[in-house]
Amino acid sequence: MSRRYDCADAEQRAAGIADAATAVPRGELVVLPTDTVYGVGVDAFTPAAVTALLEAKGRGRDMPVPVLVGTVRAATALVENLGPYGQDLVDAFWPGPLTLICRANRSLSWDLGDAKGTVALRMPLHAVALELLKETGPLAVSSANRSGAPAATTAAEAEEQLGDSVAVYLDGGPCADNVPSTILDLTTAVPRLLRQGAVSVGRLRGVVGYIATDSGSESEE
């Protein structure tokens, strides 16, 4: 039976964070609010939990699960390096709706799907999410919906789609902005835009100068 907590209530929020922080090491799934859409997360270092997340969503390993972090220090521990642009992008846009793809630290024992040695990292700008992440450490988090269905913007929508496959639902109210994060690949010589989202390419260019698109050309917007 799933447990749901109203994070607008201080006592329920504290109880929910504690419950979720206990559930994660057990390999259980937790739904949490973020600054974009609701996410469903598990311990990033428990492969069986990541498999359970993919099964709950009806999603294959060909779409690796991104990782949310509560601190920049946690992010840097997960990657070989941030490259020539990563730190400037982190300073400018984290916490916030920018996902950075980097080369994963090869010493880490995890399985996020067919990631080909990379990891997609983000620090969300949401108090409940950050509070949980500081308790659990990095979480493998995907949007809280069945694959192919609209992303959940409320805890109720997430629960309708994922049901009892999730142990704990942290209800942070409706998402303020359901625009997804922008995804930028830093594993190539020139940062490459993989998904346009809440952070515009114009703002990114203000930090790194050039952004490559799928066509190989620089994008203005």
PDB file of C-alpha atoms in Angstrom:
ATOM      1  CA  MET A   1       0.000   0.000   0.000  1.00  0.00           C
ATOM      2  CA  SER A   2       1.418   3.380  -1.036  1.00  0.00           C
ATOM      3  CA  ARG A   3       1.830   6.179   1.482  1.00  0.00           C
ATOM      4  CA  ARG A   4       1.103   9.790   0.489  1.00  0.00           C
ATOM      5  CA  TYR A   5       2.161  12.922   2.347  1.00  0.00           C
ATOM      6  CA  ASP A   6       0.944  16.505   1.940  1.00  0.00           C
ATOM      7  CA  CYS A   7       4.159  18.513   1.992  1.00  0.00           C
ATOM      8  CA  ALA A   8       2.234  21.758   2.504  1.00  0.00           C
ATOM      9  CA  ASP A   9       1.798  20.561   6.102  1.00  0.00           C
ATOM     10  CA  ALA A  10       5.080  20.823   8.046  1.00  0.00           C
ATOM     11  CA  GLU A  11       4.510  17.666  10.082  1.00  0.00           C
ATOM     12  CA  GLN A  12       3.486  15.590   7.059  1.00  0.00           C
ATOM     13  CA  ARG A  13       6.419  16.950   5.071  1.00  0.00           C
ATOM     14  CA  ALA A  14       8.897  15.920   7.775  1.00  0.00           C
ATOM     15  CA  ALA A  15       7.259  12.507   8.091  1.00  0.00           C
ATOM     16  CA  GLY A  16       7.191  12.051   4.324  1.00  0.00           C
ATOM     17  CA  ILE A  17      10.843  12.972   3.859  1.00  0.00           C
ATOM     18  CA  ALA A  18      11.787  10.559   6.648  1.00  0.00           C
ATOM     19  CA  ASP A  19       9.657   7.775   5.172  1.00  0.00           C
ATOM     20  CA  ALA A  20      11.048   8.320   1.672  1.00  0.00           C
ATOM     21  CA  ALA A  21      14.618   8.456   2.961  1.00  0.00           C
ATOM     22  CA  THR A  22      14.022   5.072   4.609  1.00  0.00           C
ATOM     23  CA  ALA A  23      12.290   3.579   1.569  1.00  0.00           C
ATOM     24  CA  VAL A  24      15.052   4.474  -0.905  1.00  0.00           C
ATOM     25  CA  PRO A  25      17.795   2.274   0.630  1.00  0.00           C
ATOM     26  CA  ARG A  26      15.311  -0.610   0.563  1.00  0.00           C
ATOM     27  CA  GLY A  27      15.129  -0.267  -3.221  1.00  0.00           C
ATOM     28  CA  GLU A  28      11.595   1.156  -3.176  1.00  0.00           C
ATOM     29  CA  LEU A  29      10.210   3.811  -5.517  1.00  0.00           C
ATOM     30  CA  VAL A  30       9.441   7.358  -4.362  1.00  0.00           C
ATOM     31  CA  VAL A  31       7.523  10.087  -6.193  1.00  0.00           C
ATOM     32  CA  LEU A  32       8.759  13.626  -5.581  1.00  0.00           C
ATOM     33  CA  PRO A  33       7.951  17.103  -6.883  1.00  0.00           C
ATOM     34  CA  THR A  34      10.552  19.010  -8.904  1.00  0.00           C
ATOM     35  CA  ASP A  35      10.701  22.432 -10.538  1.00  0.00           C
ATOM     36  CA  THR A  36       9.562  20.913 -13.864  1.00  0.00           C
ATOM     37  CA  VAL A  37       7.300  17.854 -13.452  1.00  0.00           C
ATOM     38  CA  TYR A  38       6.872  15.149 -10.822  1.00  0.00           C
ATOM     39  CA  GLY A  39       9.579  12.509 -10.815  1.00  0.00           C
ATOM     40  CA  VAL A  40       9.763   8.913  -9.671  1.00  0.00           C
ATOM     41  CA  GLY A  41      13.078   8.106  -8.070  1.00  0.00           C
ATOM     42  CA  VAL A  42      15.146   5.271  -6.644  1.00  0.00           C
ATOM     43  CA  ASP A  43      18.624   4.772  -5.242  1.00  0.00           C
ATOM     44  CA  ALA A  44      20.969   5.401  -8.169  1.00  0.00           C
ATOM     45  CA  PHE A  45      23.349   2.687  -6.931  1.00  0.00           C
ATOM     46  CA  THR A  46      20.808  -0.152  -6.638  1.00  0.00           C
ATOM     47  CA  PRO A  47      20.456  -1.732 -10.109  1.00  0.00           C
ATOM     48  CA  ALA A  48      17.391  -3.768  -9.083  1.00  0.00           C
ATOM     49  CA  ALA A  49      15.662  -0.553  -8.018  1.00  0.00           C
ATOM     50  CA  VAL A  50      16.440   1.112 -11.358  1.00  0.00           C
ATOM     51  CA  THR A  51      15.024  -1.967 -13.104  1.00  0.00           C
ATOM     52  CA  ALA A  52      11.866  -1.678 -10.975  1.00  0.00           C
ATOM     53  CA  LEU A  53      11.560   1.984 -11.952  1.00  0.00           C
ATOM     54  CA  LEU A  54      11.813   1.145 -15.654  1.00  0.00           C
ATOM     55  CA  GLU A  55       9.242  -1.629 -15.241  1.00  0.00           C
ATOM     56  CA  ALA A  56       6.829   0.685 -13.395  1.00  0.00           C
ATOM     57  CA  LYS A  57       7.061   3.155 -16.275  1.00  0.00           C
ATOM     58  CA  GLY A  58       6.967   0.507 -19.002  1.00  0.00           C
ATOM     59  CA  ARG A  59      10.224   1.888 -20.328  1.00  0.00           C
ATOM     60  CA  GLY A  60      13.233   0.115 -21.822  1.00  0.00           C
ATOM     61  CA  ARG A  61      16.928   0.284 -20.994  1.00  0.00           C
ATOM     62  CA  ASP A  62      17.560   2.165 -24.223  1.00  0.00           C
ATOM     63  CA  MET A  63      16.474   5.374 -22.437  1.00  0.00           C
ATOM     64  CA  PRO A  64      18.863   5.650 -19.454  1.00  0.00           C
ATOM     65  CA  VAL A  65      17.536   7.205 -16.249  1.00  0.00           C
ATOM     66  CA  PRO A  66      18.860  10.677 -15.331  1.00  0.00           C
ATOM     67  CA  VAL A  67      20.255  11.374 -11.863  1.00  0.00           C
ATOM     68  CA  LEU A  68      19.173  14.190  -9.544  1.00  0.00           C
ATOM     69  CA  VAL A  69      21.616  15.547  -6.975  1.00  0.00           C
ATOM     70  CA  GLY A  70      21.198  17.787  -3.954  1.00  0.00           C
ATOM     71  CA  THR A  71      24.621  19.450  -4.135  1.00  0.00           C
ATOM     72  CA  VAL A  72      27.219  20.337  -6.760  1.00  0.00           C
ATOM     73  CA  ARG A  73      29.753  18.316  -4.776  1.00  0.00           C
ATOM     74  CA  ALA A  74      27.596  15.213  -5.222  1.00  0.00           C
ATOM     75  CA  ALA A  75      27.465  15.840  -8.963  1.00  0.00           C
ATOM     76  CA  THR A  76      31.228  16.215  -9.365  1.00  0.00           C
ATOM     77  CA  ALA A  77      31.772  12.921  -7.536  1.00  0.00           C
ATOM     78  CA  LEU A  78      29.697  11.125 -10.175  1.00  0.00           C
ATOM     79  CA  VAL A  79      31.603  12.317 -13.245  1.00  0.00           C
ATOM     80  CA  GLU A  80      35.132  12.153 -14.627  1.00  0.00           C
ATOM     81  CA  ASN A  81      35.045  15.922 -14.938  1.00  0.00           C
ATOM     82  CA  LEU A  82      32.668  18.713 -15.899  1.00  0.00           C
ATOM     83  CA  GLY A  83      34.735  19.664 -18.934  1.00  0.00           C
ATOM     84  CA  PRO A  84      35.631  23.222 -19.929  1.00  0.00           C
ATOM     85  CA  TYR A  85      32.047  24.508 -19.717  1.00  0.00           C
ATOM     86  CA  GLY A  86      30.359  22.459 -17.016  1.00  0.00           C
ATOM     87  CA  GLN A  87      31.294  24.502 -13.957  1.00  0.00           C
ATOM     88  CA  ASP A  88      30.204  27.765 -15.588  1.00  0.00           C
ATOM     89  CA  LEU A  89      26.869  26.206 -16.572  1.00  0.00           C
ATOM     90  CA  VAL A  90      26.372  24.821 -13.063  1.00  0.00           C
ATOM     91  CA  ASP A  91      27.151  28.226 -11.563  1.00  0.00           C
ATOM     92  CA  ALA A  92      24.685  29.928 -13.902  1.00  0.00           C
ATOM     93  CA  PHE A  93      21.741  27.498 -13.931  1.00  0.00           C
ATOM     94  CA  TRP A  94      21.838  25.143 -10.924  1.00  0.00           C
ATOM     95  CA  PRO A  95      19.688  24.508  -9.103  1.00  0.00           C
ATOM     96  CA  GLY A  96      17.324  24.724 -12.043  1.00  0.00           C
ATOM     97  CA  PRO A  97      15.956  23.112 -15.213  1.00  0.00           C
ATOM     98  CA  LEU A  98      19.228  22.276 -16.983  1.00  0.00           C
ATOM     99  CA  THR A  99      20.349  18.661 -17.400  1.00  0.00           C
ATOM    100  CA  LEU A 100      24.024  18.119 -18.208  1.00  0.00           C
ATOM    101  CA  ILE A 101      25.314  14.915 -19.801  1.00  0.00           C
ATOM    102  CA  CYS A 102      28.856  14.076 -18.727  1.00  0.00           C
ATOM    103  CA  ARG A 103      31.221  11.129 -18.759  1.00  0.00           C
ATOM    104  CA  ALA A 104      30.405   9.034 -15.690  1.00  0.00           C
ATOM    105  CA  ASN A 105      33.043   8.253 -13.094  1.00  0.00           C
ATOM    106  CA  ARG A 106      34.263   4.818 -14.187  1.00  0.00           C
ATOM    107  CA  SER A 107      34.823   3.670 -10.617  1.00  0.00           C
ATOM    108  CA  LEU A 108      31.110   3.841  -9.774  1.00  0.00           C
ATOM    109  CA  SER A 109      29.087   0.647  -9.514  1.00  0.00           C
ATOM    110  CA  TRP A 110      25.678   1.452 -10.963  1.00  0.00           C
ATOM    111  CA  ASP A 111      23.424   0.595 -13.878  1.00  0.00           C
ATOM    112  CA  LEU A 112      21.149   3.355 -15.168  1.00  0.00           C
ATOM    113  CA  GLY A 113      20.382   1.651 -18.479  1.00  0.00           C
ATOM    114  CA  ASP A 114      22.306   1.730 -21.740  1.00  0.00           C
ATOM    115  CA  ALA A 115      24.073   4.995 -20.903  1.00  0.00           C
ATOM    116  CA  LYS A 116      27.303   4.170 -22.800  1.00  0.00           C
ATOM    117  CA  GLY A 117      29.498   5.527 -20.018  1.00  0.00           C
ATOM    118  CA  THR A 118      27.632   8.797 -19.562  1.00  0.00           C
ATOM    119  CA  VAL A 119      25.272  10.201 -16.947  1.00  0.00           C
ATOM    120  CA  ALA A 120      22.609  12.916 -17.187  1.00  0.00           C
ATOM    121  CA  LEU A 121      22.750  15.128 -14.084  1.00  0.00           C
ATOM    122  CA  ARG A 122      20.528  17.857 -12.685  1.00  0.00           C
ATOM    123  CA  MET A 123      19.977  19.722  -9.432  1.00  0.00           C
ATOM    124  CA  PRO A 124      16.271  20.660  -9.210  1.00  0.00           C
ATOM    125  CA  LEU A 125      15.096  24.005  -7.879  1.00  0.00           C
ATOM    126  CA  HIS A 126      12.512  22.610  -5.471  1.00  0.00           C
ATOM    127  CA  ALA A 127      12.787  22.658  -1.684  1.00  0.00           C
ATOM    128  CA  VAL A 128      11.153  19.254  -1.109  1.00  0.00           C
ATOM    129  CA  ALA A 129      13.302  17.561  -3.757  1.00  0.00           C
ATOM    130  CA  LEU A 130      16.508  19.102  -2.408  1.00  0.00           C
ATOM    131  CA  GLU A 131      15.598  18.181   1.155  1.00  0.00           C
ATOM    132  CA  LEU A 132      15.074  14.566   0.141  1.00  0.00           C
ATOM    133  CA  LEU A 133      18.231  14.420  -1.992  1.00  0.00           C
ATOM    134  CA  LYS A 134      20.347  15.679   0.888  1.00  0.00           C
ATOM    135  CA  GLU A 135      19.015  12.766   2.949  1.00  0.00           C
ATOM    136  CA  THR A 136      19.324  10.055   0.303  1.00  0.00           C
ATOM    137  CA  GLY A 137      22.202  11.128  -1.885  1.00  0.00           C
ATOM    138  CA  PRO A 138      21.877  10.920  -5.692  1.00  0.00           C
ATOM    139  CA  LEU A 139      18.608   9.493  -6.994  1.00  0.00           C
ATOM    140  CA  ALA A 140      17.921   7.983 -10.395  1.00  0.00           C
ATOM    141  CA  VAL A 141      14.793   9.923 -11.358  1.00  0.00           C
ATOM    142  CA  SER A 142      12.503   9.778 -14.380  1.00  0.00           C
ATOM    143  CA  SER A 143       9.246  11.618 -14.997  1.00  0.00           C
ATOM    144  CA  ALA A 144       6.432  10.119 -12.906  1.00  0.00           C
ATOM    145  CA  ASN A 145       4.285   8.664 -15.675  1.00  0.00           C
ATOM    146  CA  ARG A 146       3.843   5.554 -17.750  1.00  0.00           C
ATOM    147  CA  SER A 147       5.976   5.634 -20.867  1.00  0.00           C
ATOM    148  CA  GLY A 148       4.181   7.507 -23.648  1.00  0.00           C
ATOM    149  CA  ALA A 149       1.663   9.150 -21.287  1.00  0.00           C
ATOM    150  CA  PRO A 150       1.735  12.851 -20.309  1.00  0.00           C
ATOM    151  CA  ALA A 151       4.158  13.723 -17.519  1.00  0.00           C
ATOM    152  CA  ALA A 152       2.463  14.100 -14.138  1.00  0.00           C
ATOM    153  CA  THR A 153       2.205  17.659 -12.830  1.00  0.00           C
ATOM    154  CA  THR A 154       0.500  16.642  -9.558  1.00  0.00           C
ATOM    155  CA  ALA A 155       1.042  13.802  -7.110  1.00  0.00           C
ATOM    156  CA  ALA A 156      -2.493  12.581  -7.861  1.00  0.00           C
ATOM    157  CA  GLU A 157      -1.684  12.272 -11.584  1.00  0.00           C
ATOM    158  CA  ALA A 158       1.479  10.353 -10.735  1.00  0.00           C
ATOM    159  CA  GLU A 159      -0.428   8.013  -8.421  1.00  0.00           C
ATOM    160  CA  GLU A 160      -3.110   7.430 -11.055  1.00  0.00           C
ATOM    161  CA  GLN A 161      -0.445   6.201 -13.488  1.00  0.00           C
ATOM    162  CA  LEU A 162       1.999   4.414 -11.192  1.00  0.00           C
ATOM    163  CA  GLY A 163      -0.261   3.221  -8.357  1.00  0.00           C
ATOM    164  CA  ASP A 164       1.141   0.849  -5.768  1.00  0.00           C
ATOM    165  CA  SER A 165       4.402   0.338  -7.647  1.00  0.00           C
ATOM    166  CA  VAL A 166       5.500   3.446  -5.700  1.00  0.00           C
ATOM    167  CA  ALA A 167       6.001   3.210  -1.928  1.00  0.00           C
ATOM    168  CA  VAL A 168       5.903   6.921  -1.027  1.00  0.00           C
ATOM    169  CA  TYR A 169       4.254   9.899  -2.723  1.00  0.00           C
ATOM    170  CA  LEU A 170       5.482  13.343  -1.660  1.00  0.00           C
ATOM    171  CA  ASP A 171       2.735  15.796  -2.636  1.00  0.00           C
ATOM    172  CA  GLY A 172       4.223  19.219  -3.205  1.00  0.00           C
ATOM    173  CA  GLY A 173       1.167  20.646  -4.945  1.00  0.00           C
ATOM    174  CA  PRO A 174       0.816  21.342  -8.674  1.00  0.00           C
ATOM    175  CA  CYS A 175       4.024  21.979 -10.602  1.00  0.00           C
ATOM    176  CA  ALA A 176       4.539  25.679 -11.177  1.00  0.00           C
ATOM    177  CA  ASP A 177       5.952  25.104 -14.662  1.00  0.00           C
ATOM    178  CA  ASN A 178       5.652  21.833 -16.578  1.00  0.00           C
ATOM    179  CA  VAL A 179       8.233  22.739 -19.231  1.00  0.00           C
ATOM    180  CA  PRO A 180      10.914  20.003 -19.167  1.00  0.00           C
ATOM    181  CA  SER A 181      14.553  20.673 -18.472  1.00  0.00           C
ATOM    182  CA  THR A 182      16.907  21.595 -21.272  1.00  0.00           C
ATOM    183  CA  ILE A 183      19.396  18.786 -21.969  1.00  0.00           C
ATOM    184  CA  LEU A 184      22.944  19.681 -22.963  1.00  0.00           C
ATOM    185  CA  ASP A 185      25.598  17.098 -23.881  1.00  0.00           C
ATOM    186  CA  LEU A 186      29.047  18.041 -22.577  1.00  0.00           C
ATOM    187  CA  THR A 187      30.801  14.876 -23.776  1.00  0.00           C
ATOM    188  CA  THR A 188      31.677  16.431 -27.141  1.00  0.00           C
ATOM    189  CA  ALA A 189      34.149  19.211 -27.933  1.00  0.00           C
ATOM    190  CA  VAL A 190      31.301  21.665 -28.464  1.00  0.00           C
ATOM    191  CA  PRO A 191      28.266  21.475 -26.130  1.00  0.00           C
ATOM    192  CA  ARG A 192      25.393  19.873 -28.036  1.00  0.00           C
ATOM    193  CA  LEU A 193      21.713  20.587 -27.448  1.00  0.00           C
ATOM    194  CA  LEU A 194      19.741  17.352 -27.111  1.00  0.00           C
ATOM    195  CA  ARG A 195      16.450  18.834 -25.900  1.00  0.00           C
ATOM    196  CA  GLN A 196      15.178  22.391 -25.811  1.00  0.00           C
ATOM    197  CA  GLY A 197      13.447  23.091 -22.527  1.00  0.00           C
ATOM    198  CA  ALA A 198      13.049  25.686 -19.815  1.00  0.00           C
ATOM    199  CA  VAL A 199      16.545  27.164 -20.276  1.00  0.00           C
ATOM    200  CA  SER A 200      16.738  28.777 -23.714  1.00  0.00           C
ATOM    201  CA  VAL A 201      19.670  28.262 -26.044  1.00  0.00           C
ATOM    202  CA  GLY A 202      20.153  32.022 -26.022  1.00  0.00           C
ATOM    203  CA  ARG A 203      20.807  31.925 -22.269  1.00  0.00           C
ATOM    204  CA  LEU A 204      23.154  28.960 -22.681  1.00  0.00           C
ATOM    205  CA  ARG A 205      25.090  30.782 -25.388  1.00  0.00           C
ATOM    206  CA  GLY A 206      25.518  33.673 -22.983  1.00  0.00           C
ATOM    207  CA  VAL A 207      27.630  31.316 -20.871  1.00  0.00           C
ATOM    208  CA  VAL A 208      29.392  28.972 -23.316  1.00  0.00           C
ATOM    209  CA  GLY A 209      29.327  30.850 -26.625  1.00  0.00           C
ATOM    210  CA  TYR A 210      28.510  28.085 -29.117  1.00  0.00           C
ATOM    211  CA  ILE A 211      25.858  25.381 -28.950  1.00  0.00           C
ATOM    212  CA  ALA A 212      25.712  22.609 -31.545  1.00  0.00           C
ATOM    213  CA  THR A 213      22.367  21.203 -32.688  1.00  0.00           C
ATOM    214  CA  ASP A 214      21.568  17.856 -34.289  1.00  0.00           C
ATOM    215  CA  SER A 215      22.215  19.443 -37.682  1.00  0.00           C
ATOM    216  CA  GLY A 216      25.662  20.544 -36.509  1.00  0.00           C
ATOM    217  CA  SER A 217      24.836  24.232 -36.770  1.00  0.00           C
ATOM    218  CA  GLU A 218      24.821  26.830 -34.035  1.00  0.00           C
ATOM    219  CA  SER A 219      21.361  27.624 -32.705  1.00  0.00           C
ATOM    220  CA  GLU A 220      20.319  31.212 -32.085  1.00  0.00           C
ATOM    221  CA  GLU A 221      17.218  30.560 -29.961  1.00  0.00           C
TER     222      GLU A 221
END
